[in-house]
Amino acid sequence: MGNRSVVPFGPQHPVLPEPVHLDLVLEDEKVLAAIPSIGFVHRGLESLTSKKDFNEMVYVAERICGICSFMHGMSYCMALEDIMNVEVPRRADYLRTIWGEMSRLHSHLLWLGLLADGFGFESLFMHSWRLREKILDMFEASTGGRVIFSVNTIGGVLKDMPADMLKDFVRQLDEMEKEIRETTAIFLDDYTVKSRLVDIGIISGEDAIRRGAVGPMMRASGINVDMRKNGYGAYNDIDFEVITSNKCDSYARCEVRIGEIFQSIDIIRQCVAKIPDTEINTKVTGMPNGESIIRVEQPRGEAFYHVRANGTKFLDRFRVRTPTFANIPALAQTLQGCQYSDVPLLVLTIDPCISCTER
Amino acid sequence: MTIQTRVLFAVLYVVLTPFVIGLLDGFDRKISARMQGRRGPSVLQPFFDLKKLFEKEFLTANKMQLFLIRSYLCFIVLSGIIFFAGFDLLLVIFSLSTAAMFLILASTATHSPFASQGTSRELVQIMACEPMELLVAVGFYLATSTFTVSDIVTKSPVANIRFLPGFFVGFVFILTIKFRKSPFDISTSHHAHQEVIKGVTSEMVGKEYAMVTIAEWYENAILLGIVGLFFVSSNILTVIGAVIAILVVWFLEILIDNTSARVKWQLMLKLAWGTTIVAAGMNLFLLEIIRG
Amino acid sequence: MAKIHKSPWLLHYDGSSCNGCDIEVLACTTPVYDVERFGVINTGNPMHADIFLITGGINSQNEAVVKQIYDQMPQPKVVIAVGTCACTGGIFKECYNIKGGADTVIPVDIYVPGCAARPESIIDGVVKGIGLFKEKAAALAAQSKA
Amino acid sequence: MEVLVTALICFPFLWAILPAVIHNSKRRAFTVYLGCGIVMVLSVFTAIQWYLAGGQTLDFRLPYQEAFGEIFLWGDIFLMCFITYLSYKHNRLIIAFLSIISTVVPTILEKFGPELPAGPTMRFDWLTFIMVLIIGVVGSLIGVYAVGYMHGFHIHHHKEVTDRRSFFLSMIFVFFGAMFGLVTSANLLGLYFFWEITSVTSFLLIGYTRTDEAINNSFKALWMNLLGGCGLAVAISVGIIYFNTANLYTLIAAAVKTPTKMLCLLPIAMLAFAALTKSAQFPFSGWLLGAMVAPTPSSALLHSATMVKAGVYMLIRLSPAMADNYVGNMVALIGGFTFVAASCFAITVSDGKKVLAYSTISNLGLIVACTGCGYEETIWAAVFLVIFHAVSKSMLFQCVGAIETTIGSRDVEDMQGLMSIFPKLAFILMVGIAGMFLAPFGMLISKWAALKAFIDTSSVYVSTLMVMFICFGSATTMFYWTKWMSKILGASKREKSRDLTKKNEYISMFFHAFMMISLILGFPWLSEHVLKPLSNDMFGVVKQVISYENMVIMIVLLCGVFVIPFINYLLTKGQKGKKVITYMGGANAGDNFNFVSATGDPREMDISNFYMEDLMGEKKLFTPAILISSFIIVVYLIIVVGGALQ
Amino acid sequence: MGQFLPFSKQVLKNLFSEPATTQYPFVPREYPERTRGHVDIDKDSCILCGMCMRSCPPGAIKVDRAGKTWSINRFDCIQCGYCTEKCPKKCLSITPGYQEPGPEKFVYMVEVPYEPPKPAAKPATPTPSQS
Amino acid sequence: MQELKTDLFLIDKAELLNIIMEKKNALWRLCQICCSYPKAEDHFEITYSFANGQELANYRLIAEREEEVPSISRVYKSAIYYENEMHELWGLHVENIKQDFHDKLYRIDVETPFLEKEEKNDGE
Ligand code: SF4
Ligand code: SF4
Ligand code: SF4
Ligand code: SF4
Ligand code: SF4
Ligand code: SF4
Ligand code: SF4
Ligand code: SF4
């Protein structure tokens, strides 16, 4: 029968702020096949190790992605600290944890907004982003940047947060929490929203593992994995439960991320309460030699850093496997058989970050 | 109704609609923005947009498009004239769907993936609304024994909404679709961020797009006119009530737009038809019983 | 203060940015910055767009895309390069797959520097773009009359 | 007049021998053209003759009526034997059974039953006038078209099918004769004979290619039509036994007089049942779809444009007897239901011929519904629909056939961009489609009148349901036509190629288009001078169905449909527009037809319409539709039969 | 309202309260002190060592020892602050206020008074940019 | 198999498929595959990382420049991307990838940028 459409989707497309391309085979609007294609953002920044020394690479790592830039900078520094056997001062660990959780907050709010935009709920999008702006203001007050912070350095962090600033942040978060609760309730309760999320893009726990999914994508399929439980940074001092859901659909992914928003607020509170008063960085000398693998739980899931140094200031290998990269095979599976209108939504439910995927 | 008043109304419709509906559109954008916690554009923004669109260079993927769009516009205006000059309501609806066909032809003439997918959606949308539109005419016929708009107004001693609550509910429901508000997967929805881009209007550049916008305004005027028709009677004062009703419905549509996600067309079709069958069907049945 | 009432519709394309600038562009449309005050609508469609906001540098794959989108925009049109990457290639300019800023493929009218470019800065750029757009529109009108 | 009518009936039967015996292709073609020409002239001449004579209803007996009576009788028996033989050969004994029952019972009654008064056996009135014109003009154009088409079919496309063109062409003539007989007969026995002939010729034409599918479908058509024949037989028997007449009009008059007496309704119900099968209403729509296996489009269009009209013709005849009673309700509900259901199915298929088949069923549904309502307005609408439908369907089928020959496919999706490569064909297709649903073409006016009449129907349930059926049905109808239209206007992917359509095919098609347009333009005249007397004939009242005011608006709209685009076309022709490639998210591979795919290579873009198979596909809804419609029929028949037996 | 339009409460509240929108550019924005806006030089302390030039990741800074100028292409700078850390004289700083957008990418250049052998140097005027 | 570091094992080609199957059956997930070409060593190092819950295991395969390595994409579908990437950026020959993009995953202009550069740097 001739009633099949073969159409391109992207790279430039209003529902995708980032360029992704899909070849879609549709019957009516049912997706029979979806072949993702990447490479529109590929820069090849891993190769910069041969041109920039390992210190400058901190700034490159930060710019792998503008959403979790902090976490990238941090992971990179952690890898080098591991190689060079540097003991990071405890306060730096705590500060990193606080900023990291703030990143998660801002990333999840951003994601909620984009999701709302994806299913055409404009006012909810605006609402989520308005809330996110407050987090950005905190970032700007503490680091001087809204999305790229440049506060990480090998051996610790560059800027401290004074006690009153921390207190003020906690107060602001307390205030926001109520508003966030009101807003996120819409995602979980509204009939129209549910009609777009429930039972859309189901992927079972086993499939998620087979496809190598990570992060909320995996936790929404009932798999209890969270790299923070490995206890890097200050997480070994923090009390938190991994949030999972057994529904395996888009709604579950939404649920997990919303749960993590409140969890992040809670972790920040705990950190502020426990933060020790030490130095914020240690001086690092010498050249790195050796290799290290670091896994960090970014908002989108596990990021995998593999750094290999050879005793010069230019690294041998700097490998980042970002969460989105790992989630793409799972995405390809969920796209099979979905509706055309679900395509952007499903792309969004893995919380894609193409720039980090393609580096 | 004398021929003079008919002509007068028709002329008023043709002349005033762009200003009135354009302004309403401007307020719509302002109110939506405020509902989202934003300041929003000036209420005159729709007119600036139009002006700009007319000034743009004319690019086209298929020359046929322009003439089809002009025909679309002409037909919408023609339907409006039939309506406001007080002629047959059923014919208004038929000629509106003829107009819609021109729009559809215009969008598919280009072989663009988004316009074509949008067209299919547009078609579904028309299919979802059409039964209810026809039923509205049926409802008026049942209440007043005529399809003629002028007779409906002059011959009803009380506002027809009394007999037609179900029809009204159904009609307001499909208005959400007709006004291209977000709750449904509508290709020409005013929110661009959807998978079919701007649907049927994806390939329309500059003045083509401007004409489609104007046509939409003219169409909205007819639809709001039908809303008003539920509330007017031979008593001239009921016009005030009708205007208030129109504004309330209009506000309701904005509110719905801002408080719901865009649902898929399958659900749209089910909901629209479901509401039509339940609300209008029940009302129809009861009216038939009353008439015996 | 005089308001800027024009209606430039934006088209945003992410060349090979790190997202930092993209989300700042998006942030401009959200309540706190709300560029719709100036009639700006973030349309996704080059056929409707007046202002092309491009973030990130140009690489071998998106070169053709950028060029094509630019060509599909009707005159008058303004191109704004947002972020250091789009201006010069920024920190990535030495990467093997980066050819440089947006001006390597299309003429750029306004450069908005910053990494990431701040919303205020983007608004400034857009406002300047609107000015330029007005000039270009006038020039086009004059040309078509002639 | 008598002579003319007799000639009209007999001539095609006799002429049918010629193509059957002439095997030289050229000469045979010539005889067919000549025959068709004569049929057309004869029918038009007859009609005009009658019209000029004042358009009075004529009741008369055929010359040599007794001889004809014998021919009918032995003809019936011959057909019965023929069917029995075939069904025996193909092991379908149930069909033989149906045939034997339906033939033997009336034959016995006629031979050995009560002596019937020798009344008039034929009638020529306004409805006959219209039918004769339709059959004569549309039918003979189909004949002309068939010659060229069948030539192409055998010589160029289907070399594997045995060339039985002689048989095919002669069947067409047999068919004409039967149709003429059918619409002029007043005597049910005669009518029954012609009725059976149409069933059998249709059976033979469907099985033309002798593939397994064709044979299966032809038997399907046969048994459904024979079932209808049984209904007819019952009606005849009841008429003879209880009313002592075999005259259709006497039975109708009896039912009109005492509409509450079930016994009077019984023959009407049976006749209506027969008509429902012939007009392919649910649950009997299967045969018309099956008929599409026959060579496109000749037999298909014979079926869709003319043969099915036999059914609705009968219903229109019966409609005064169906106003506001059980039979009428049954017919209206079945019709309304078929209207909606078939148009839903039409959405889900992409084979052009199948779309046409479903749309035929759907439109017939609307006509049937109108007749079931039994009001002047609805009959007005029904007759209009019959006229418009005959012309535009015939045109559409011919056009799809020609397109199939030319582009090698009749799939709607493959017709993309036809406008730019074969503008002539596309134009005809567009006119046909526009005629089917656009305001203010014929179909739409009729819908308008029907809707109005249904609101006024006195039965609350029927009225409510019918209004809903029409509203939903028009929405779905619009959907499949518009999507087809949009496909034709789309950008073409094909290269311009040679148009393989024969000249005579074009002649036929353009003639249709011309008729279509003149019908639309002449529509007020038609309403005034043909339909009003018709209504007067049947109901004894003359009603202004459509107000003068609306007529004006419609004419304005009509002009609009032609003039507005034309003016706009002229105005925009000189526009200088820079050409750009269409927007594909920046993925175009240089033109509008290919994009850069995920693997980096250009890939062809395909765009297709919605078919909603998941929502309303045949697989999902066909069985429920059959069940619902069977239920309606069974319930109403039980009411009527039960009431009659009391 | 349960499942149906639960958002209307907040939406209506928004409608009748002050929008969150800042009035920028009609009202200037106040930045927190840590804001990383642009790199500034205290040209009097610069010793033209070139450390900043070599460390700058995108290579935005040019130090010309012979011409005695220090220049920065602000359209190239990513405000990472690495130069400020590396500068031995701590004469670079990142201060609020960003480079204004413009139609051209220009270079901001200052003449540095530092004179390695001879301590006495003419006071040089910085060439103002066209911003 | 030889343990180089905690959780990092050196394996040879023959062992690879066994290990992969073992991991697959125990429901480990493929974390990543990393290819590198250390300047000093002058061969490819391909590291396969698997995770199960919080656990991690890495297996390293050494391959010479022109040596072919087997694809694991038929066991772990998600390996398609990693393997295509290795081929496109490093020029590592991977046999029989399930969905081979033929160097058009990223569609870059430079041929095997990582390998060429490492070569040049060697000379420095
Ligand atoms: S998902 Fe990607 S494109 Fe979308 S906002 Fe985040 S970073 Fe930007
Ligand atoms: S996943 Fe993407 S968005 Fe998240 S931190 Fe990593 S690079 Fe950034
Ligand atoms: S300028 Fe900076 S923030 Fe913007 S895209 Fe480039 S690296 Fe990202
Ligand atoms: S259209 Fe098909 S079936 Fe018909 S003649 Fe041509 S090839 Fe044969
Ligand atoms: S670090 Fe020392 S040796 Fe190297 S450039 Fe700077 S001053 Fe010269
Ligand atoms: S802030 Fe960073 S980019 Fe800017 S000049 Fe300094 S080192 Fe270079
Ligand atoms: S600014 Fe600082 S680092 Fe740069 S040249 Fe001057 S002294 Fe050296
Ligand atoms: S301060 Fe450091 S960089 Fe500057 S001259 Fe001395 S050693 Fe070199």
PDB file of N, CA and C in Angstrom, chain D residues 262-263 265-267 269 326-327 635-645:
ATOM      1  N   MET D 262     -50.505  -3.730   8.097  1.00  0.00           N
ATOM      2  CA  MET D 262     -49.215  -4.365   7.843  1.00  0.00           C
ATOM      3  C   MET D 262     -49.222  -5.178   6.552  1.00  0.00           C
ATOM      4  N   LEU D 263     -50.370  -5.749   6.254  1.00  0.00           N
ATOM      5  CA  LEU D 263     -50.426  -6.577   5.065  1.00  0.00           C
ATOM      6  C   LEU D 263     -50.136  -5.758   3.810  1.00  0.00           C
ATOM      7  N   LEU D 265     -48.263  -3.241   3.805  1.00  0.00           N
ATOM      8  CA  LEU D 265     -46.843  -2.861   3.836  1.00  0.00           C
ATOM      9  C   LEU D 265     -45.947  -4.025   3.423  1.00  0.00           C
ATOM     10  N   LEU D 266     -46.454  -5.215   3.572  1.00  0.00           N
ATOM     11  CA  LEU D 266     -45.582  -6.366   3.347  1.00  0.00           C
ATOM     12  C   LEU D 266     -44.948  -6.366   1.952  1.00  0.00           C
ATOM     13  N   PRO D 267     -45.745  -6.255   0.884  1.00  0.00           N
ATOM     14  CA  PRO D 267     -45.067  -6.233  -0.433  1.00  0.00           C
ATOM     15  C   PRO D 267     -44.114  -5.055  -0.560  1.00  0.00           C
ATOM     16  N   ALA D 269     -42.415  -3.704   1.805  1.00  0.00           N
ATOM     17  CA  ALA D 269     -41.204  -4.051   2.560  1.00  0.00           C
ATOM     18  C   ALA D 269     -40.342  -4.992   1.737  1.00  0.00           C
ATOM     19  N   TYR D 326     -43.071   1.761   9.159  1.00  0.00           N
ATOM     20  CA  TYR D 326     -41.934   0.910   9.510  1.00  0.00           C
ATOM     21  C   TYR D 326     -40.995   0.687   8.345  1.00  0.00           C
ATOM     22  N   VAL D 327     -41.586   0.467   7.203  1.00  0.00           N
ATOM     23  CA  VAL D 327     -40.720   0.207   6.049  1.00  0.00           C
ATOM     24  C   VAL D 327     -39.846   1.422   5.767  1.00  0.00           C
ATOM     25  N   VAL D 635     -35.033  -6.826  12.370  1.00  0.00           N
ATOM     26  CA  VAL D 635     -36.045  -6.356  13.319  1.00  0.00           C
ATOM     27  C   VAL D 635     -37.248  -5.789  12.580  1.00  0.00           C
ATOM     28  N   TYR D 636     -36.962  -4.902  11.618  1.00  0.00           N
ATOM     29  CA  TYR D 636     -38.086  -4.272  10.936  1.00  0.00           C
ATOM     30  C   TYR D 636     -38.871  -5.283  10.119  1.00  0.00           C
ATOM     31  N   LEU D 637     -38.171  -6.211   9.458  1.00  0.00           N
ATOM     32  CA  LEU D 637     -38.895  -7.191   8.661  1.00  0.00           C
ATOM     33  C   LEU D 637     -39.774  -8.050   9.555  1.00  0.00           C
ATOM     34  N   ILE D 638     -39.238  -8.395  10.716  1.00  0.00           N
ATOM     35  CA  ILE D 638     -40.049  -9.218  11.625  1.00  0.00           C
ATOM     36  C   ILE D 638     -41.304  -8.457  12.018  1.00  0.00           C
ATOM     37  N   ILE D 639     -41.120  -7.145  12.302  1.00  0.00           N
ATOM     38  CA  ILE D 639     -42.291  -6.355  12.681  1.00  0.00           C
ATOM     39  C   ILE D 639     -43.323  -6.400  11.553  1.00  0.00           C
ATOM     40  N   VAL D 640     -42.831  -6.159  10.329  1.00  0.00           N
ATOM     41  CA  VAL D 640     -43.768  -6.068   9.215  1.00  0.00           C
ATOM     42  C   VAL D 640     -44.401  -7.424   8.923  1.00  0.00           C
ATOM     43  N   VAL D 641     -43.550  -8.437   8.802  1.00  0.00           N
ATOM     44  CA  VAL D 641     -44.072  -9.762   8.468  1.00  0.00           C
ATOM     45  C   VAL D 641     -45.006 -10.245   9.570  1.00  0.00           C
ATOM     46  N   GLY D 642     -44.531 -10.099  10.801  1.00  0.00           N
ATOM     47  CA  GLY D 642     -45.347 -10.531  11.938  1.00  0.00           C
ATOM     48  C   GLY D 642     -46.689  -9.820  11.932  1.00  0.00           C
ATOM     49  N   GLY D 643     -46.636  -8.504  11.687  1.00  0.00           N
ATOM     50  CA  GLY D 643     -47.870  -7.717  11.665  1.00  0.00           C
ATOM     51  C   GLY D 643     -48.791  -8.197  10.561  1.00  0.00           C
ATOM     52  N   ALA D 644     -48.220  -8.558   9.426  1.00  0.00           N
ATOM     53  CA  ALA D 644     -49.033  -8.972   8.295  1.00  0.00           C
ATOM     54  C   ALA D 644     -49.682 -10.315   8.553  1.00  0.00           C
ATOM     55  N   LEU D 645     -48.964 -11.181   9.290  1.00  0.00           N
ATOM     56  CA  LEU D 645     -49.480 -12.529   9.494  1.00  0.00           C
ATOM     57  C   LEU D 645     -50.549 -12.578  10.569  1.00  0.00           C
TER      58      LEU D 645
END
